[in-house]
Amino acid sequence: MSRTSRKSKVIPKAQPPQNAAIFAQDLNFTYNPKSPFAKHALADINLTVGKGEFVAIVGHTGSGKTTFVQHLNALIRVQSGNLFVLEQDLAAKKPDLKKLRQNVGMVFQYPEYQLFADTVLADVCFGLKNFGIDKEQRQTMAKDALELVGLEFDKIKDKSPFDLSGGEKRRVALAGVLAMKPQILVLDEPTAGLDPRGKSEVLSLVKKLNVEQGVTVIMVSHDMNEVYENANRVIVFRDGMIAYDASPRELFRLESEIESMNLEVPAMAAFCNELERNGVRIPDKCKTVDEVLAATLWQREARNV
Amino acid sequence: MKIIKLDNVSFYYKAYNEDGTVGRAMGVEDVTLSIEEGSFVALVGHNGCGKSTLAKLLNALLLPVTGTVTVCGLDSSKKENLFEIRKNIGMVFQNPDNQMVASIVEEDVAFGPENLGVAQPEIAERVYEALDQVGMRDFAKNSPHKLSGGQKQRIAIAGALAIRPKVLVLDESTAMLDPLGRREVLEVAHKLNKQGMTVILITHFMEEVLDCDSVVVMNGGRVVAQGTPNEIFDNKQLLDEVGLKAPRTVELASKLCAAGFDVDAHCRDARKLGGDVCQELREKVK
Amino acid sequence: MFRDVTFGQYYLADSFVHKMDARVKLLLTLLFMVGIFFVKSFVVFGFVAVYLLTVILIARVPLRSVFKSIKGIIVLLVLTAVINILFTKGANDAEQPLWSWSPWNGFTIEIYANGLIKAGKLFLRLVMLVMGSSILTLTTTPVDLTHAVESLLKPLRIIRFPVHEFALIMSLTLSFIPSLIEETDRIIRAQKARGADFDTGGLVKRAKAFVPILIPLLVGGFRRAEELANAMNSRCYEGATKRTCMRVMKLSWRDFVAGFVAVAFFTGVFLLYGMAKKWGDITWLYY
């Protein structure tokens, strides 16, 4: 567990470590600099995310998390400090934006509000077309993406995206990003507004991409249960700084710190913490209800002997 | 006393079939339901199950195709009752930005009383009373759009309260908020309920359902179950069918209970549940 | 009193002018705008400039922000000045051009003193017009302006002009602008993230690039409109029939004082204008 502290400025440009998907060094960002409305949104962010990690980013509105994730595909340009994403130097004068954005898929909050084309197929192909993929290949890639999100290609491809149900719209919007086969997937509250079933569908899809295809996932979320069960690593933003950077189990052991930041302790973490305080150790990998249940039953078995 | 009564209510939306002819899409079908005055009722179900349609039937934004909706003894299908019904039902919707009519908080809250034709000095009285109830008096002169989501929804609640309704319907009002904002809104709703307001909470968050007096479960436009939160969360088969899940702590508690642990099967406090489990494990060792 | 204003150019201060009734400010601004067209001589322009500066001082708005509003019409200013200088002939046949140039036969550019004077007056008139109206917007919130417009248009109800609806539309627009800007911004970012390119290519290509922004914005607009309609109906909105209004606009001594001074001043301006017409030989009234 590391609590990042403020370091002195002006550090010679470092090279990103091998196998790093994201490498940020003293990243700073101020909105409206040099004006009375100047707002320091990011302060000395130092961070390395390895390829294939599932990182959850949490923190309150205004903590800098959205500003940070928008740096990752250069929607916000580096003001000061260094940022490398997939070996590309984003502090450079002219980074190759096309290549970057093709490899860093970005799913915004309520992505279904960005649908625009007259058919589902055309909407999913929008990104592919922009990145210069030829027509035939577009079709197959769109098909793969729509099937990946659990929609039947032939049934849905000619429908208007505006005629779909809310859950379907969200999945079409996701397919529009996934079609580009990004190596890094950035999601800003991907489950907001969905019902429980929709939530678990989206989450298991993201988890599947991470585990089976090795996609690096950066997920902004307010739902600590969701974070706890899915991420390998949690980064807490507070006042533009990284307050905590730890594995979910380690982080949520710090109950009083979490609560003082007005965040919730996930239910299963609270249960396991209470057991640990009483000397009953549940393995760190047990995070879902059924895993915790199994571990608890095993503890009872062990004592019965 | 039953403040709201629905008798065999059905409602259909107009929809176009594949061949272009006008057909109908189901909203709600054959719903019979009554709501006790002063109660706190949760309405749950997955997206498209008819919850929001039901909410709009309650204050005559939609009128039933068949059946009758009665609010405070008034039949919603009679045109002359419309105004009286809307006076009795305060409604707060999902997106806080889309229900603000003015760019200053106090003027937004005043919109309802102004529509009712309340005399000028009383409007200010109502506005400040409503803002006090949601704890937003200090923001009366602010512009709503700079507030947090939770604060905006509290303003929207104040806007409903200024009409002095008997029932407050929160139609997924917490869906777009962060946990802090949700807590703010729910605290206000429970406080109002304690003061005698009937509250109908439409939500996807099962944790919010725990503190309600009763839960109405909808699926495919129909009411499929109604009961206390414990009764609903005990019914695993029902939850699976409608695609809902009990909160994690409740699920764990009931599973531990089923596995022979002597714990409260409806425990909702994870820490307490952990403590109880530990005690039992310790006794085992002895 | 803190008023959180989100856009427009409102300058927060606690001055005599800020405290005035918005209706009076609006009317006096209109008076100013009309009055400035009755100013025919530089001397009177000087009087008006003093009047304007006094108001700015009383209003406690920085001169810089008043001048900033001129920036927006600078092209217009230069253009009208140039046209007036080039195309105005002498006041009478006797007047000789100050400067002339004939690049080829049959085409001569001549600049007369008369043209310079005319251009100068027009320039002053436009600048003062913009400065005068910017004092109104700097000291009055858009919300107050909406209320003022509604109140002043009330008499038009007799000819069935939908005054209330007109004001409601203004007010709704004001309250929706911030979230529409936010949404537009979000859509642009989202489409950019999918590789959309708004900065290169020819005109047609660029115009086409905006379709993925406009359609979601339009669809979102309809969605918002529907939700807003539901929210308004739920809060018992039934049109203007028996509506009351929380805000009462009350005239105070300030409004009477300011109104008296302004009316007196412009009565003077109108009188001078009349005198200049009648006695054309009083030259200081003319130049």
PDB file of C-alpha atoms in Angstrom, chain B residues 108-249:
ATOM      1  CA  ASP B 108     -37.961  27.174  -9.331  1.00  0.00           C
ATOM      2  CA  VAL B 109     -39.524  26.078  -6.053  1.00  0.00           C
ATOM      3  CA  ALA B 110     -42.118  28.831  -6.431  1.00  0.00           C
ATOM      4  CA  PHE B 111     -43.293  27.460  -9.779  1.00  0.00           C
ATOM      5  CA  GLY B 112     -45.889  25.112  -8.243  1.00  0.00           C
ATOM      6  CA  PRO B 113     -47.531  27.592  -5.856  1.00  0.00           C
ATOM      7  CA  GLU B 114     -47.518  30.203  -8.618  1.00  0.00           C
ATOM      8  CA  ASN B 115     -49.441  27.775 -10.807  1.00  0.00           C
ATOM      9  CA  LEU B 116     -51.933  27.189  -8.013  1.00  0.00           C
ATOM     10  CA  GLY B 117     -52.564  30.911  -7.864  1.00  0.00           C
ATOM     11  CA  VAL B 118     -51.371  31.213  -4.281  1.00  0.00           C
ATOM     12  CA  ALA B 119     -51.265  34.834  -3.094  1.00  0.00           C
ATOM     13  CA  GLN B 120     -47.863  36.465  -3.287  1.00  0.00           C
ATOM     14  CA  PRO B 121     -46.856  36.668   0.407  1.00  0.00           C
ATOM     15  CA  GLU B 122     -47.831  33.035   0.959  1.00  0.00           C
ATOM     16  CA  ILE B 123     -45.710  31.856  -1.960  1.00  0.00           C
ATOM     17  CA  ALA B 124     -42.513  32.993  -0.290  1.00  0.00           C
ATOM     18  CA  GLU B 125     -43.685  31.363   2.935  1.00  0.00           C
ATOM     19  CA  ARG B 126     -44.278  28.048   1.157  1.00  0.00           C
ATOM     20  CA  VAL B 127     -41.014  28.253  -0.761  1.00  0.00           C
ATOM     21  CA  TYR B 128     -38.919  28.798   2.348  1.00  0.00           C
ATOM     22  CA  GLU B 129     -40.799  26.174   4.307  1.00  0.00           C
ATOM     23  CA  ALA B 130     -40.171  23.659   1.522  1.00  0.00           C
ATOM     24  CA  LEU B 131     -36.499  24.615   1.277  1.00  0.00           C
ATOM     25  CA  ASP B 132     -36.178  24.198   5.044  1.00  0.00           C
ATOM     26  CA  GLN B 133     -37.659  20.736   4.862  1.00  0.00           C
ATOM     27  CA  VAL B 134     -35.007  19.609   2.390  1.00  0.00           C
ATOM     28  CA  GLY B 135     -32.270  21.587   4.114  1.00  0.00           C
ATOM     29  CA  MET B 136     -31.541  23.853   1.154  1.00  0.00           C
ATOM     30  CA  ARG B 137     -32.573  27.269   2.467  1.00  0.00           C
ATOM     31  CA  ASP B 138     -29.037  28.617   2.189  1.00  0.00           C
ATOM     32  CA  PHE B 139     -29.096  28.003  -1.546  1.00  0.00           C
ATOM     33  CA  ALA B 140     -32.316  29.910  -2.245  1.00  0.00           C
ATOM     34  CA  LYS B 141     -30.607  32.544  -4.370  1.00  0.00           C
ATOM     35  CA  ASN B 142     -28.242  30.185  -6.166  1.00  0.00           C
ATOM     36  CA  SER B 143     -28.382  28.873  -9.660  1.00  0.00           C
ATOM     37  CA  PRO B 144     -29.426  25.201  -9.533  1.00  0.00           C
ATOM     38  CA  HIS B 145     -27.023  24.020 -12.180  1.00  0.00           C
ATOM     39  CA  LYS B 146     -23.941  24.553 -10.038  1.00  0.00           C
ATOM     40  CA  LEU B 147     -25.269  22.347  -7.245  1.00  0.00           C
ATOM     41  CA  SER B 148     -24.485  18.654  -6.805  1.00  0.00           C
ATOM     42  CA  GLY B 149     -26.898  16.025  -8.092  1.00  0.00           C
ATOM     43  CA  GLY B 150     -28.217  15.305  -4.612  1.00  0.00           C
ATOM     44  CA  GLN B 151     -28.784  18.987  -3.931  1.00  0.00           C
ATOM     45  CA  LYS B 152     -30.585  19.420  -7.252  1.00  0.00           C
ATOM     46  CA  GLN B 153     -32.918  16.555  -6.434  1.00  0.00           C
ATOM     47  CA  ARG B 154     -33.598  18.065  -3.018  1.00  0.00           C
ATOM     48  CA  ILE B 155     -34.558  21.273  -4.810  1.00  0.00           C
ATOM     49  CA  ALA B 156     -36.866  19.240  -7.033  1.00  0.00           C
ATOM     50  CA  ILE B 157     -38.414  17.681  -3.912  1.00  0.00           C
ATOM     51  CA  ALA B 158     -38.865  21.161  -2.450  1.00  0.00           C
ATOM     52  CA  GLY B 159     -40.581  22.148  -5.700  1.00  0.00           C
ATOM     53  CA  ALA B 160     -43.039  19.300  -5.176  1.00  0.00           C
ATOM     54  CA  LEU B 161     -43.481  20.058  -1.460  1.00  0.00           C
ATOM     55  CA  ALA B 162     -44.366  23.678  -2.147  1.00  0.00           C
ATOM     56  CA  ILE B 163     -47.632  22.397  -3.636  1.00  0.00           C
ATOM     57  CA  ARG B 164     -48.271  20.752  -0.227  1.00  0.00           C
ATOM     58  CA  PRO B 165     -49.080  17.290  -1.551  1.00  0.00           C
ATOM     59  CA  LYS B 166     -50.176  14.301   0.503  1.00  0.00           C
ATOM     60  CA  VAL B 167     -48.144  11.833  -1.532  1.00  0.00           C
ATOM     61  CA  LEU B 168     -44.583  12.139  -2.778  1.00  0.00           C
ATOM     62  CA  VAL B 169     -43.638   9.955  -5.742  1.00  0.00           C
ATOM     63  CA  LEU B 170     -39.912   9.575  -6.400  1.00  0.00           C
ATOM     64  CA  ASP B 171     -39.686   8.155  -9.918  1.00  0.00           C
ATOM     65  CA  GLU B 172     -36.131   6.789 -10.020  1.00  0.00           C
ATOM     66  CA  SER B 173     -35.031  10.054  -8.477  1.00  0.00           C
ATOM     67  CA  THR B 174     -31.893   8.454  -7.084  1.00  0.00           C
ATOM     68  CA  ALA B 175     -30.834   6.652 -10.283  1.00  0.00           C
ATOM     69  CA  MET B 176     -28.450   9.328 -11.551  1.00  0.00           C
ATOM     70  CA  LEU B 177     -26.948  10.254  -8.188  1.00  0.00           C
ATOM     71  CA  ASP B 178     -23.756   9.180  -6.477  1.00  0.00           C
ATOM     72  CA  PRO B 179     -24.059   7.343  -3.128  1.00  0.00           C
ATOM     73  CA  LEU B 180     -23.802  10.578  -1.170  1.00  0.00           C
ATOM     74  CA  GLY B 181     -26.571  12.215  -3.210  1.00  0.00           C
ATOM     75  CA  ARG B 182     -28.745   9.127  -2.854  1.00  0.00           C
ATOM     76  CA  ARG B 183     -28.316   9.195   0.885  1.00  0.00           C
ATOM     77  CA  GLU B 184     -29.321  12.871   0.989  1.00  0.00           C
ATOM     78  CA  VAL B 185     -32.491  12.254  -1.006  1.00  0.00           C
ATOM     79  CA  LEU B 186     -33.479   9.171   0.981  1.00  0.00           C
ATOM     80  CA  GLU B 187     -32.933  10.917   4.296  1.00  0.00           C
ATOM     81  CA  VAL B 188     -35.274  13.675   3.188  1.00  0.00           C
ATOM     82  CA  ALA B 189     -37.854  11.142   1.986  1.00  0.00           C
ATOM     83  CA  HIS B 190     -37.808   9.242   5.286  1.00  0.00           C
ATOM     84  CA  LYS B 191     -38.004  12.448   7.305  1.00  0.00           C
ATOM     85  CA  LEU B 192     -41.057  13.537   5.327  1.00  0.00           C
ATOM     86  CA  ASN B 193     -42.614  10.113   5.778  1.00  0.00           C
ATOM     87  CA  LYS B 194     -42.208  10.410   9.568  1.00  0.00           C
ATOM     88  CA  GLN B 195     -44.108  13.691   9.367  1.00  0.00           C
ATOM     89  CA  GLY B 196     -47.005  11.863   7.758  1.00  0.00           C
ATOM     90  CA  MET B 197     -46.246  12.064   4.039  1.00  0.00           C
ATOM     91  CA  THR B 198     -47.055   8.999   1.968  1.00  0.00           C
ATOM     92  CA  VAL B 199     -43.948   8.167  -0.070  1.00  0.00           C
ATOM     93  CA  ILE B 200     -43.744   5.998  -3.155  1.00  0.00           C
ATOM     94  CA  LEU B 201     -40.148   5.220  -4.065  1.00  0.00           C
ATOM     95  CA  ILE B 202     -39.400   3.783  -7.483  1.00  0.00           C
ATOM     96  CA  THR B 203     -35.872   2.421  -7.557  1.00  0.00           C
ATOM     97  CA  HIS B 204     -33.327  -0.069  -8.823  1.00  0.00           C
ATOM     98  CA  PHE B 205     -31.269  -0.049  -5.660  1.00  0.00           C
ATOM     99  CA  MET B 206     -32.327  -2.891  -3.424  1.00  0.00           C
ATOM    100  CA  GLU B 207     -30.511  -1.376  -0.445  1.00  0.00           C
ATOM    101  CA  GLU B 208     -33.022   1.496  -0.585  1.00  0.00           C
ATOM    102  CA  VAL B 209     -35.909  -0.943  -0.414  1.00  0.00           C
ATOM    103  CA  LEU B 210     -34.888  -2.330   3.000  1.00  0.00           C
ATOM    104  CA  ASP B 211     -36.244   0.627   4.965  1.00  0.00           C
ATOM    105  CA  CYS B 212     -39.656   0.670   3.292  1.00  0.00           C
ATOM    106  CA  ASP B 213     -42.917  -0.491   4.850  1.00  0.00           C
ATOM    107  CA  SER B 214     -43.880  -2.505   1.832  1.00  0.00           C
ATOM    108  CA  VAL B 215     -42.536  -3.449  -1.567  1.00  0.00           C
ATOM    109  CA  VAL B 216     -44.462  -3.780  -4.808  1.00  0.00           C
ATOM    110  CA  VAL B 217     -42.713  -5.910  -7.430  1.00  0.00           C
ATOM    111  CA  MET B 218     -43.619  -5.424 -11.073  1.00  0.00           C
ATOM    112  CA  ASN B 219     -42.792  -7.536 -14.082  1.00  0.00           C
ATOM    113  CA  GLY B 220     -44.089  -7.343 -17.627  1.00  0.00           C
ATOM    114  CA  GLY B 221     -46.530  -4.572 -16.733  1.00  0.00           C
ATOM    115  CA  ARG B 222     -48.129  -6.517 -13.917  1.00  0.00           C
ATOM    116  CA  VAL B 223     -47.806  -6.411 -10.170  1.00  0.00           C
ATOM    117  CA  VAL B 224     -46.366  -9.834  -9.372  1.00  0.00           C
ATOM    118  CA  ALA B 225     -45.841  -9.504  -5.635  1.00  0.00           C
ATOM    119  CA  GLN B 226     -46.399  -7.198  -2.722  1.00  0.00           C
ATOM    120  CA  GLY B 227     -45.100  -7.589   0.803  1.00  0.00           C
ATOM    121  CA  THR B 228     -42.626  -6.434   3.403  1.00  0.00           C
ATOM    122  CA  PRO B 229     -38.982  -6.188   2.286  1.00  0.00           C
ATOM    123  CA  ASN B 230     -38.191  -9.349   4.241  1.00  0.00           C
ATOM    124  CA  GLU B 231     -40.982 -11.309   2.592  1.00  0.00           C
ATOM    125  CA  ILE B 232     -39.854 -10.187  -0.845  1.00  0.00           C
ATOM    126  CA  PHE B 233     -36.170 -10.911  -0.267  1.00  0.00           C
ATOM    127  CA  ASP B 234     -37.012 -14.337   1.151  1.00  0.00           C
ATOM    128  CA  ASN B 235     -38.690 -15.287  -2.111  1.00  0.00           C
ATOM    129  CA  LYS B 236     -35.660 -16.371  -4.159  1.00  0.00           C
ATOM    130  CA  GLN B 237     -37.726 -17.759  -6.979  1.00  0.00           C
ATOM    131  CA  LEU B 238     -39.560 -14.485  -7.443  1.00  0.00           C
ATOM    132  CA  LEU B 239     -36.354 -12.459  -7.410  1.00  0.00           C
ATOM    133  CA  ASP B 240     -34.770 -14.689 -10.057  1.00  0.00           C
ATOM    134  CA  GLU B 241     -37.852 -14.473 -12.242  1.00  0.00           C
ATOM    135  CA  VAL B 242     -37.966 -10.694 -12.233  1.00  0.00           C
ATOM    136  CA  GLY B 243     -34.212 -10.205 -12.410  1.00  0.00           C
ATOM    137  CA  LEU B 244     -33.722  -8.620  -9.012  1.00  0.00           C
ATOM    138  CA  LYS B 245     -31.282  -9.450  -6.280  1.00  0.00           C
ATOM    139  CA  ALA B 246     -31.415  -9.048  -2.524  1.00  0.00           C
ATOM    140  CA  PRO B 247     -28.753  -6.750  -1.077  1.00  0.00           C
ATOM    141  CA  ARG B 248     -25.503  -8.636  -0.537  1.00  0.00           C
ATOM    142  CA  THR B 249     -25.675  -8.684   3.249  1.00  0.00           C
TER     143      THR B 249
END
